[in-house]
PDB file of C-alpha atoms and ligand atoms in Angstrom:
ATOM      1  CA  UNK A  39      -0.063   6.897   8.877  1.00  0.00           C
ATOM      2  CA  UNK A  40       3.261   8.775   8.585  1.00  0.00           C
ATOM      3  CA  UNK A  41       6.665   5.557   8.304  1.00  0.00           C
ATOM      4  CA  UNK A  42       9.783   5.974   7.529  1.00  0.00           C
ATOM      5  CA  UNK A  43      11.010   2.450   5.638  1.00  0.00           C
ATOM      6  CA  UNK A  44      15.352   2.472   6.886  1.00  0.00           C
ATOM      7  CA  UNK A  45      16.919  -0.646   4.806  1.00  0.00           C
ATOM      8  CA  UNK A  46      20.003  -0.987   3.439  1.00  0.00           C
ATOM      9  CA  UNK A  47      20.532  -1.980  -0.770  1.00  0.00           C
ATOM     10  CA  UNK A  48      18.874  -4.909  -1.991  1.00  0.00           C
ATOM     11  CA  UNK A  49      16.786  -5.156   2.068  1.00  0.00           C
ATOM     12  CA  UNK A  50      13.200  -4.561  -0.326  1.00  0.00           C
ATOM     13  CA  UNK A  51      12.384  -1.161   1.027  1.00  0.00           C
ATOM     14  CA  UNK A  52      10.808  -0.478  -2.466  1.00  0.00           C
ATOM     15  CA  UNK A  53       8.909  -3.347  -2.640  1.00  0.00           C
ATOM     16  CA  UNK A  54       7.671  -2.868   0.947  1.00  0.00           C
ATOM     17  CA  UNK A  55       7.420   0.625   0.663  1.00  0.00           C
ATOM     18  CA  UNK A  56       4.912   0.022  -2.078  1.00  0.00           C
ATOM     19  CA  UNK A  57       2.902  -2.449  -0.296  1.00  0.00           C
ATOM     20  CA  UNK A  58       2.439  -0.596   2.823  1.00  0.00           C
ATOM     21  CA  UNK A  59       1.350   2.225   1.247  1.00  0.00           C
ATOM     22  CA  UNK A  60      -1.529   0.497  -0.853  1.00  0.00           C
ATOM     23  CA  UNK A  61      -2.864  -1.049   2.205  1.00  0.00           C
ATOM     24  CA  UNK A  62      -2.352   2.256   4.184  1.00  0.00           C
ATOM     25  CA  UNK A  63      -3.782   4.471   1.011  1.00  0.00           C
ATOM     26  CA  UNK A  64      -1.071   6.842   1.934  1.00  0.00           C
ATOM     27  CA  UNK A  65       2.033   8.310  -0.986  1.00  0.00           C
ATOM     28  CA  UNK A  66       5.120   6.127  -1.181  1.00  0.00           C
ATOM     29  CA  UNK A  67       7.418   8.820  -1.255  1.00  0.00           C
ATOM     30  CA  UNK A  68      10.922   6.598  -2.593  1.00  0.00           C
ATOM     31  CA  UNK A  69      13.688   9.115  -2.138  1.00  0.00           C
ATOM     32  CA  UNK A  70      16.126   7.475  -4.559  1.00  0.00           C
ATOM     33  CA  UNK A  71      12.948   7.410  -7.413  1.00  0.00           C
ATOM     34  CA  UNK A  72      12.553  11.467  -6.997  1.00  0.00           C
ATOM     35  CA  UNK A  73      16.472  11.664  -7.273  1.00  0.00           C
ATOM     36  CA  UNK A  74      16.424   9.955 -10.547  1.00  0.00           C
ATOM     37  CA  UNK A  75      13.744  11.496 -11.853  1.00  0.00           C
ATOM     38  CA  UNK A  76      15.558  14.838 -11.039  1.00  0.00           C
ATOM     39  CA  UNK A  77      18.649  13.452 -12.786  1.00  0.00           C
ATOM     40  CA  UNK A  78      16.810  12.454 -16.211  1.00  0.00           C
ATOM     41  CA  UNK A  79      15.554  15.863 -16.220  1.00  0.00           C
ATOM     42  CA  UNK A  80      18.885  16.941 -16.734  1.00  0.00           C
ATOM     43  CA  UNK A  81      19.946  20.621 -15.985  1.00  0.00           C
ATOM     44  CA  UNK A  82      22.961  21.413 -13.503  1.00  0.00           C
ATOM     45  CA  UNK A  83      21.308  19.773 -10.272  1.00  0.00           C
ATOM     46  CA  UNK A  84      20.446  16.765 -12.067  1.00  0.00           C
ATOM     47  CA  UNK A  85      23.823  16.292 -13.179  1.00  0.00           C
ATOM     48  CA  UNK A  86      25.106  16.877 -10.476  1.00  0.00           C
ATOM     49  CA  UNK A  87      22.624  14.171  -8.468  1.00  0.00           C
ATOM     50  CA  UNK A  88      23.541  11.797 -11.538  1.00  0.00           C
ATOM     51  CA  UNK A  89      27.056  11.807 -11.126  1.00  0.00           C
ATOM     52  CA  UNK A  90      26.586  11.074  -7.318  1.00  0.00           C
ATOM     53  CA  UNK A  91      24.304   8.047  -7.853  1.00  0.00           C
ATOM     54  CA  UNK A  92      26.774   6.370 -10.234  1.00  0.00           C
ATOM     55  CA  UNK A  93      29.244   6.321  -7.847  1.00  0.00           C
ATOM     56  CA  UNK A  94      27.084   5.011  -5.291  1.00  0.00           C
ATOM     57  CA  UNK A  95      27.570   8.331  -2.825  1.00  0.00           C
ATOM     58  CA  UNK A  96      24.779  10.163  -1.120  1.00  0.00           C
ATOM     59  CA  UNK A  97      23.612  13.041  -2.648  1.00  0.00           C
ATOM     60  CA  UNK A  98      24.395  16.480  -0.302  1.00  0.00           C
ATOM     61  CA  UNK A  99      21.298  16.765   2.515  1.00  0.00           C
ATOM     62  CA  UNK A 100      20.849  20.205   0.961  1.00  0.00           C
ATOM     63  CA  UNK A 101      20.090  19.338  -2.605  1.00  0.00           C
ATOM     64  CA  UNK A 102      18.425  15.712  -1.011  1.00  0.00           C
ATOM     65  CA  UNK A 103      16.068  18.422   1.049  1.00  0.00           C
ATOM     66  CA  UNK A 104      14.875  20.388  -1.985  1.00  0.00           C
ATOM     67  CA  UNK A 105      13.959  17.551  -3.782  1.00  0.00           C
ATOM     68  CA  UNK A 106      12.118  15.707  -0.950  1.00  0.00           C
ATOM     69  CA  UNK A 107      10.491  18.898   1.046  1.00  0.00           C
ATOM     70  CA  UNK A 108       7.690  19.623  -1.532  1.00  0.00           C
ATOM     71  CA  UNK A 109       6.860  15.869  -1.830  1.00  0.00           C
ATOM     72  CA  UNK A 110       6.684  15.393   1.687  1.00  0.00           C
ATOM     73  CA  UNK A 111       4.900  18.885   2.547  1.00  0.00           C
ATOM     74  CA  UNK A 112       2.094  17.529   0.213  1.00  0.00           C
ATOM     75  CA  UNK A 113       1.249  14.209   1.252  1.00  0.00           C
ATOM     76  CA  UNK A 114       1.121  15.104   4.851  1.00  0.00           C
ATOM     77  CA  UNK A 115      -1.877  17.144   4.214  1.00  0.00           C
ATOM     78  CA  UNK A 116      -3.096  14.294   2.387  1.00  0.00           C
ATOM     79  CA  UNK A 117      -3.265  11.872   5.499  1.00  0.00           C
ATOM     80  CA  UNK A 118       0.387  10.762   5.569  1.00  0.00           C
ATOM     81  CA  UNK A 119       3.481   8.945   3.825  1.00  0.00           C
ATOM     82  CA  UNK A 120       5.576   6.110   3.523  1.00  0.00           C
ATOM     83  CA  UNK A 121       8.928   7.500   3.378  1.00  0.00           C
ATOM     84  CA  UNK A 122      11.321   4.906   1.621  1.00  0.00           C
ATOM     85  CA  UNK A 123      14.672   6.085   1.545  1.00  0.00           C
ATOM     86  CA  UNK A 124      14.790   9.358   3.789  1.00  0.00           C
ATOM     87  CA  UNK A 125      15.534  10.612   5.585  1.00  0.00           C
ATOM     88  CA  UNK A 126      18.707   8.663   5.554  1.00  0.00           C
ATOM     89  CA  UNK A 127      21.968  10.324   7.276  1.00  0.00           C
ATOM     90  CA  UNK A 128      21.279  12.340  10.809  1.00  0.00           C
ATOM     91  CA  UNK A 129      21.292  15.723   9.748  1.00  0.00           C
ATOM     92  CA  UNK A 130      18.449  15.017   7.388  1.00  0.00           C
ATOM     93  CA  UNK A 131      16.707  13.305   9.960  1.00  0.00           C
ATOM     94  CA  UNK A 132      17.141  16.283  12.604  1.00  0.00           C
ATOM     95  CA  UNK A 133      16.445  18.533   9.121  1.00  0.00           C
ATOM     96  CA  UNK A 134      13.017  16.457   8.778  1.00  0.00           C
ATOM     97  CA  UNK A 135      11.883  16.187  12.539  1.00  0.00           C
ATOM     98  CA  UNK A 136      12.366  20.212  12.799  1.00  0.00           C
ATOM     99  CA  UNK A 137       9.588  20.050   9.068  1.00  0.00           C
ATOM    100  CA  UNK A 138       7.213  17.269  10.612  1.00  0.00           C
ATOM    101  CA  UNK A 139       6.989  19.999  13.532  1.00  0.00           C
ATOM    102  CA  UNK A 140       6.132  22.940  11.562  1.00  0.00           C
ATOM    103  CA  UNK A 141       3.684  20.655   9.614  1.00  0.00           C
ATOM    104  CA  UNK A 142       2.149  19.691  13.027  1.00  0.00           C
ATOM    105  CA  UNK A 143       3.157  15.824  12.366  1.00  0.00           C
ATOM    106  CA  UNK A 144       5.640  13.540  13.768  1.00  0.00           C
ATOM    107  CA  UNK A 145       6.958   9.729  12.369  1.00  0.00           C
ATOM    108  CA  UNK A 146       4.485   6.918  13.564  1.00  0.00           C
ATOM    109  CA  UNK A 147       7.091   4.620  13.448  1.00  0.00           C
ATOM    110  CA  UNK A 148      10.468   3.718  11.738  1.00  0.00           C
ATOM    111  CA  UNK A 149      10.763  -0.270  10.472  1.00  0.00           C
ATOM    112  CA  UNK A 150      14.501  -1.021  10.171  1.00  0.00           C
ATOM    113  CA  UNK A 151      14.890  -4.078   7.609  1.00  0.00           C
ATOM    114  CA  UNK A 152      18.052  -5.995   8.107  1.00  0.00           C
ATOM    115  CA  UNK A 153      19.931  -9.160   5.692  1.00  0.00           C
ATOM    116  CA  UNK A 154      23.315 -10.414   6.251  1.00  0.00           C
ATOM    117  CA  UNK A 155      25.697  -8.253   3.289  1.00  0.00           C
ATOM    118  CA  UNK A 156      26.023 -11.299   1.247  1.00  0.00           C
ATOM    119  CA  UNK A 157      22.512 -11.711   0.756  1.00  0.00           C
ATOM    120  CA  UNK A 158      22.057  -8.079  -0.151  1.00  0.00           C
ATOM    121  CA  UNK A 159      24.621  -8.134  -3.074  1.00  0.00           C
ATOM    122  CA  UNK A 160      23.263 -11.313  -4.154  1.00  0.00           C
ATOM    123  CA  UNK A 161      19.792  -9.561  -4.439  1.00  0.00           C
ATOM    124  CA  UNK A 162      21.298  -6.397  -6.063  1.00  0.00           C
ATOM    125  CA  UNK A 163      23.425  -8.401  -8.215  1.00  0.00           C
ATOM    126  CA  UNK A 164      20.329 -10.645  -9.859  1.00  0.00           C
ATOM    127  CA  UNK A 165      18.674  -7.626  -9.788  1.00  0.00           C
ATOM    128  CA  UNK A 166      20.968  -6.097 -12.592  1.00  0.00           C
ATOM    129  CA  UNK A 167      21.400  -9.499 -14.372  1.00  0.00           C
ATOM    130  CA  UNK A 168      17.037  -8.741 -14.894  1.00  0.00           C
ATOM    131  CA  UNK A 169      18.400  -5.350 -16.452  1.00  0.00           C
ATOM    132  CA  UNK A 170      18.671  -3.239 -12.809  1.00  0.00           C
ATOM    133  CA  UNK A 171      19.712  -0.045 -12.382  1.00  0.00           C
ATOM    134  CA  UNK A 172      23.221   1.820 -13.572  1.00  0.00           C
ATOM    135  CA  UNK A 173      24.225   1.485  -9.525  1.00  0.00           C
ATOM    136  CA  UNK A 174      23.829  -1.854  -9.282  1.00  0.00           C
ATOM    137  CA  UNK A 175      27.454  -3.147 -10.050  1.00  0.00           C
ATOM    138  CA  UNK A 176      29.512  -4.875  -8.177  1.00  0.00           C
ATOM    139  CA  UNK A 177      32.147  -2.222  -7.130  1.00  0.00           C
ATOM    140  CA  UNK A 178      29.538   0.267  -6.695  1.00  0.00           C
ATOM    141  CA  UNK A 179      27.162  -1.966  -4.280  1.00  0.00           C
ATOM    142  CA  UNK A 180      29.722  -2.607  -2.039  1.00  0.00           C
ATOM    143  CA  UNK A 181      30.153   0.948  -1.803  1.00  0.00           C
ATOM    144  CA  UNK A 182      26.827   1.142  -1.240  1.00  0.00           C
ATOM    145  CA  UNK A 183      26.895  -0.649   1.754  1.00  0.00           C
ATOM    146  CA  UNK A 184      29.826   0.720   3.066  1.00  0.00           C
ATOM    147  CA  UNK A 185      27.824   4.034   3.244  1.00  0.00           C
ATOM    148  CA  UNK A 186      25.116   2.691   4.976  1.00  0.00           C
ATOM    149  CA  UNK A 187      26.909   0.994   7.197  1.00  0.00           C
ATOM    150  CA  UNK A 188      28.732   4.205   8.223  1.00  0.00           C
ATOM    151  CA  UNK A 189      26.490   6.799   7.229  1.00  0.00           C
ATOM    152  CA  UNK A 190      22.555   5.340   7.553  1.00  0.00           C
ATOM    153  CA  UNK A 191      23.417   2.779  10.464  1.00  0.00           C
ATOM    154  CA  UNK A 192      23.667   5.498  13.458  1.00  0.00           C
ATOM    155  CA  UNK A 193      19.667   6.508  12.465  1.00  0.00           C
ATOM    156  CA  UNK A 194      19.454   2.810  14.076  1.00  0.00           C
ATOM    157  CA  UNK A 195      19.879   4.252  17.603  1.00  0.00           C
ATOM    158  CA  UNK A 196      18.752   7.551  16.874  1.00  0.00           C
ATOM    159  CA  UNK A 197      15.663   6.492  16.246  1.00  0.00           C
ATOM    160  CA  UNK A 198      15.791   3.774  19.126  1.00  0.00           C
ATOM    161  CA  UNK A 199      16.062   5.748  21.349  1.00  0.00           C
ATOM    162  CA  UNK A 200      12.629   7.770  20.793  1.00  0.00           C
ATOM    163  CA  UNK A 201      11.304   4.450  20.875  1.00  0.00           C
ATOM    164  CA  UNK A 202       9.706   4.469  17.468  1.00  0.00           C
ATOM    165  CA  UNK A 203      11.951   1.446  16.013  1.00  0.00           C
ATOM    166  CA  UNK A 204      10.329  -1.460  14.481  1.00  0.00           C
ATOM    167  CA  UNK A 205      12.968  -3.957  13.565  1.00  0.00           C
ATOM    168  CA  UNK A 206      12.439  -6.370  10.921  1.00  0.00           C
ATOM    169  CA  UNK A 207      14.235  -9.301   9.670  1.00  0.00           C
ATOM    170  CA  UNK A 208      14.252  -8.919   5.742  1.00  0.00           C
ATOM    171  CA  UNK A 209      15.681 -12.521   4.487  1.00  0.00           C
ATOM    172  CA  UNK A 210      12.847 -13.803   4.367  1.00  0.00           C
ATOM    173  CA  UNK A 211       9.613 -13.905   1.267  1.00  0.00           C
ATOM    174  CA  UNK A 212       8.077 -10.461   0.865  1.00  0.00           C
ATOM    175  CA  UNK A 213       4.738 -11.150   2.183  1.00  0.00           C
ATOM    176  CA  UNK A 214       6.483 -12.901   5.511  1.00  0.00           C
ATOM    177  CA  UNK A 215       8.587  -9.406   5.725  1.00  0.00           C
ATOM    178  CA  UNK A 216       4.904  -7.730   4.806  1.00  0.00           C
ATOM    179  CA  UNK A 217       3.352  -9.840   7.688  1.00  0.00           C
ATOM    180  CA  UNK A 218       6.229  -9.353  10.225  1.00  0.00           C
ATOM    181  CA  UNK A 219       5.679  -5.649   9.530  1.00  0.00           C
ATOM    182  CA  UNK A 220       2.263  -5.041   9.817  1.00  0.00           C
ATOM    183  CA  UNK A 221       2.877  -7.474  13.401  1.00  0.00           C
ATOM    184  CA  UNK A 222       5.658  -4.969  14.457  1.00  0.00           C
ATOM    185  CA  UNK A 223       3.661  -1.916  13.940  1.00  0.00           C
ATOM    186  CA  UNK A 224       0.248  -3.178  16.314  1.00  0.00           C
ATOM    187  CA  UNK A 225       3.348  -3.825  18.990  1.00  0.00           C
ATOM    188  CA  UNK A 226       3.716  -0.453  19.010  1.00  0.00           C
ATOM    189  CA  UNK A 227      -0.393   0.157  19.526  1.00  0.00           C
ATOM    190  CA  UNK A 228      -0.725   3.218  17.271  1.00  0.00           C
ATOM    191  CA  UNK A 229      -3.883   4.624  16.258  1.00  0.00           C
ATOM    192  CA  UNK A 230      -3.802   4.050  12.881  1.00  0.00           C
ATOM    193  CA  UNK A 231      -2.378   0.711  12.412  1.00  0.00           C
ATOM    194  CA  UNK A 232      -5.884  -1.210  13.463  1.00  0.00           C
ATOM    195  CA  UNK A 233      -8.353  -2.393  11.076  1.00  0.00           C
ATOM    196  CA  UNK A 234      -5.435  -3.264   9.069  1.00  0.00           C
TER     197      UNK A 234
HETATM  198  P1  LIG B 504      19.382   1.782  -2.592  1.00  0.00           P
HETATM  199  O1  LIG B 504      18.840   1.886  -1.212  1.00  0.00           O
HETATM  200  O2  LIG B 504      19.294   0.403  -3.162  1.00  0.00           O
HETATM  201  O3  LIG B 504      20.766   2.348  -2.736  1.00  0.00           O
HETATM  202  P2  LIG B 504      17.792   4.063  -3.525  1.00  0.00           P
HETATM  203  O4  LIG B 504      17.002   4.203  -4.778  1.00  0.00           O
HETATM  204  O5  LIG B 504      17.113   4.280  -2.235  1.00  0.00           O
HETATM  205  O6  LIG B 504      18.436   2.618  -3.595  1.00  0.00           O
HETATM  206  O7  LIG B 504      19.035   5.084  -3.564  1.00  0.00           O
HETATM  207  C1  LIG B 504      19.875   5.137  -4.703  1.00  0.00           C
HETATM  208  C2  LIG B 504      20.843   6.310  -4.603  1.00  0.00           C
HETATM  209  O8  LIG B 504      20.102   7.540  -4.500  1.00  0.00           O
HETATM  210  C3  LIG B 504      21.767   6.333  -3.394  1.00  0.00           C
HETATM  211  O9  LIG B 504      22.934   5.572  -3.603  1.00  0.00           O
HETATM  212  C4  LIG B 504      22.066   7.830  -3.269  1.00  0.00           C
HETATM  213  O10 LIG B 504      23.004   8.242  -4.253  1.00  0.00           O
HETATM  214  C5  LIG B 504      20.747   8.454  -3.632  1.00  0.00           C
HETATM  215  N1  LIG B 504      19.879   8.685  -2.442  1.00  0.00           N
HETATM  216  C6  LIG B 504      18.677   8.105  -2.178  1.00  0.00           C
HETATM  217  N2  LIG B 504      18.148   8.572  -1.032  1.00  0.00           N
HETATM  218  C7  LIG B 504      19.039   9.463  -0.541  1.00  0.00           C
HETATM  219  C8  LIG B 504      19.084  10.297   0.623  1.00  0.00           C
HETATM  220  N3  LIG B 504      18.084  10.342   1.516  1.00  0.00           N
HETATM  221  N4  LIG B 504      20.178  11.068   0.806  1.00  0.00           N
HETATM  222  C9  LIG B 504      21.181  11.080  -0.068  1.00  0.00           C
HETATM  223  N5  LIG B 504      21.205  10.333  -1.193  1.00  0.00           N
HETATM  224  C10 LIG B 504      20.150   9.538  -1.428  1.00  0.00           C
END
């Protein structure tokens, strides 16, 4: 089972992500987790990924690639991923198609979660009252959703159109989203997905 999870802050992609690949016994690969972890290891590329979380930006497709190749590479020869996260602008999804080719795999599906803004920042926002991340500020999560809005969004008909989109309302209890997921993906008859 190879899915890409495309949500914007505070839509549960994580959460998801998580759950979908226990049932699935496939790697969650969470693109934003491997970022951070690069970060705390410090170094120049870490700082320089730090700096770009804070403020809420994406970090370069270049640098984004060389974290997330290796990971990705990896658990395709182990049966497959959940990819949470990534890609996540268009030239890292054209970068990834052109690797899932050489690899001899291509995306089963893409599940788009969607929530109204305000219910996002309200998420986000309790989310850092329970001791969240450094990102998840006010200022900064608007930002946030500015950029996916301009910069994440256009993967919605890019990946519409190769008829691979699974769209999923996300205000709504995890296990409904869980169960409105799992629904979603026999839709689209794949392989894989029975038994489940
Ligand atoms: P959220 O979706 O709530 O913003 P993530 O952990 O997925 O949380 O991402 C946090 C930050 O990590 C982003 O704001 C961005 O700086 C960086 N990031 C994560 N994934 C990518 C990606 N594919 N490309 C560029 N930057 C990314």
């Amino acid at each position: 089972m190879r899915l890409l999870l495309l949500a914007p802050p505070g839509a549960g992609k994580g959460t998801q992500g998580e759950r979908l690949a226990a049932r699935c016994g496939v790697r969650h690969i969470a693109a934003g987790d491997l970022l951070r972890a690069e970060a705390r290891a410090g170094g120049r590329l870490g700082r320089e990924i730090a700096a770009y979380q804070a403020r809420g930006d994406l970090v370069p497709d270049q640098i984004v690639l060389e974290v997330l190749t290796p990971a990705v590479v990896e658990a395709a020869a182990r049966g497959g991923y959940i990819l949470d996260g990534f890609p996540r602008t268009v030239p890292q999804a054209i970068a990834a198609a052109e690797l899932a080719a050489r690899l001899g795999v291509t995306l089963d599906a893409v599940i788009y979660l969607y929530a109204p803004d305000t219910v996002l920042t309200r998420r986000l926002l309790d989310r850092a009252s329970q001791g969240g991340r450094a990102d998840d500020v006010a200022d900064v999560i608007q930002h946030r959703l500015r950029v996916f809005a301009e910069t994440t969004g256009p993967l919605v008909p890019y990946y519409t159109e190769r008829g691979i989109l699974v769209t999923v309302d996300a205000d709504q209890p995890p296990e409904s989203v869980t169960a409105d997921i799992q629904a979603g993906l026999s839709g689209l008859s794949l392989p894989h997905s029975r038994g489940h």
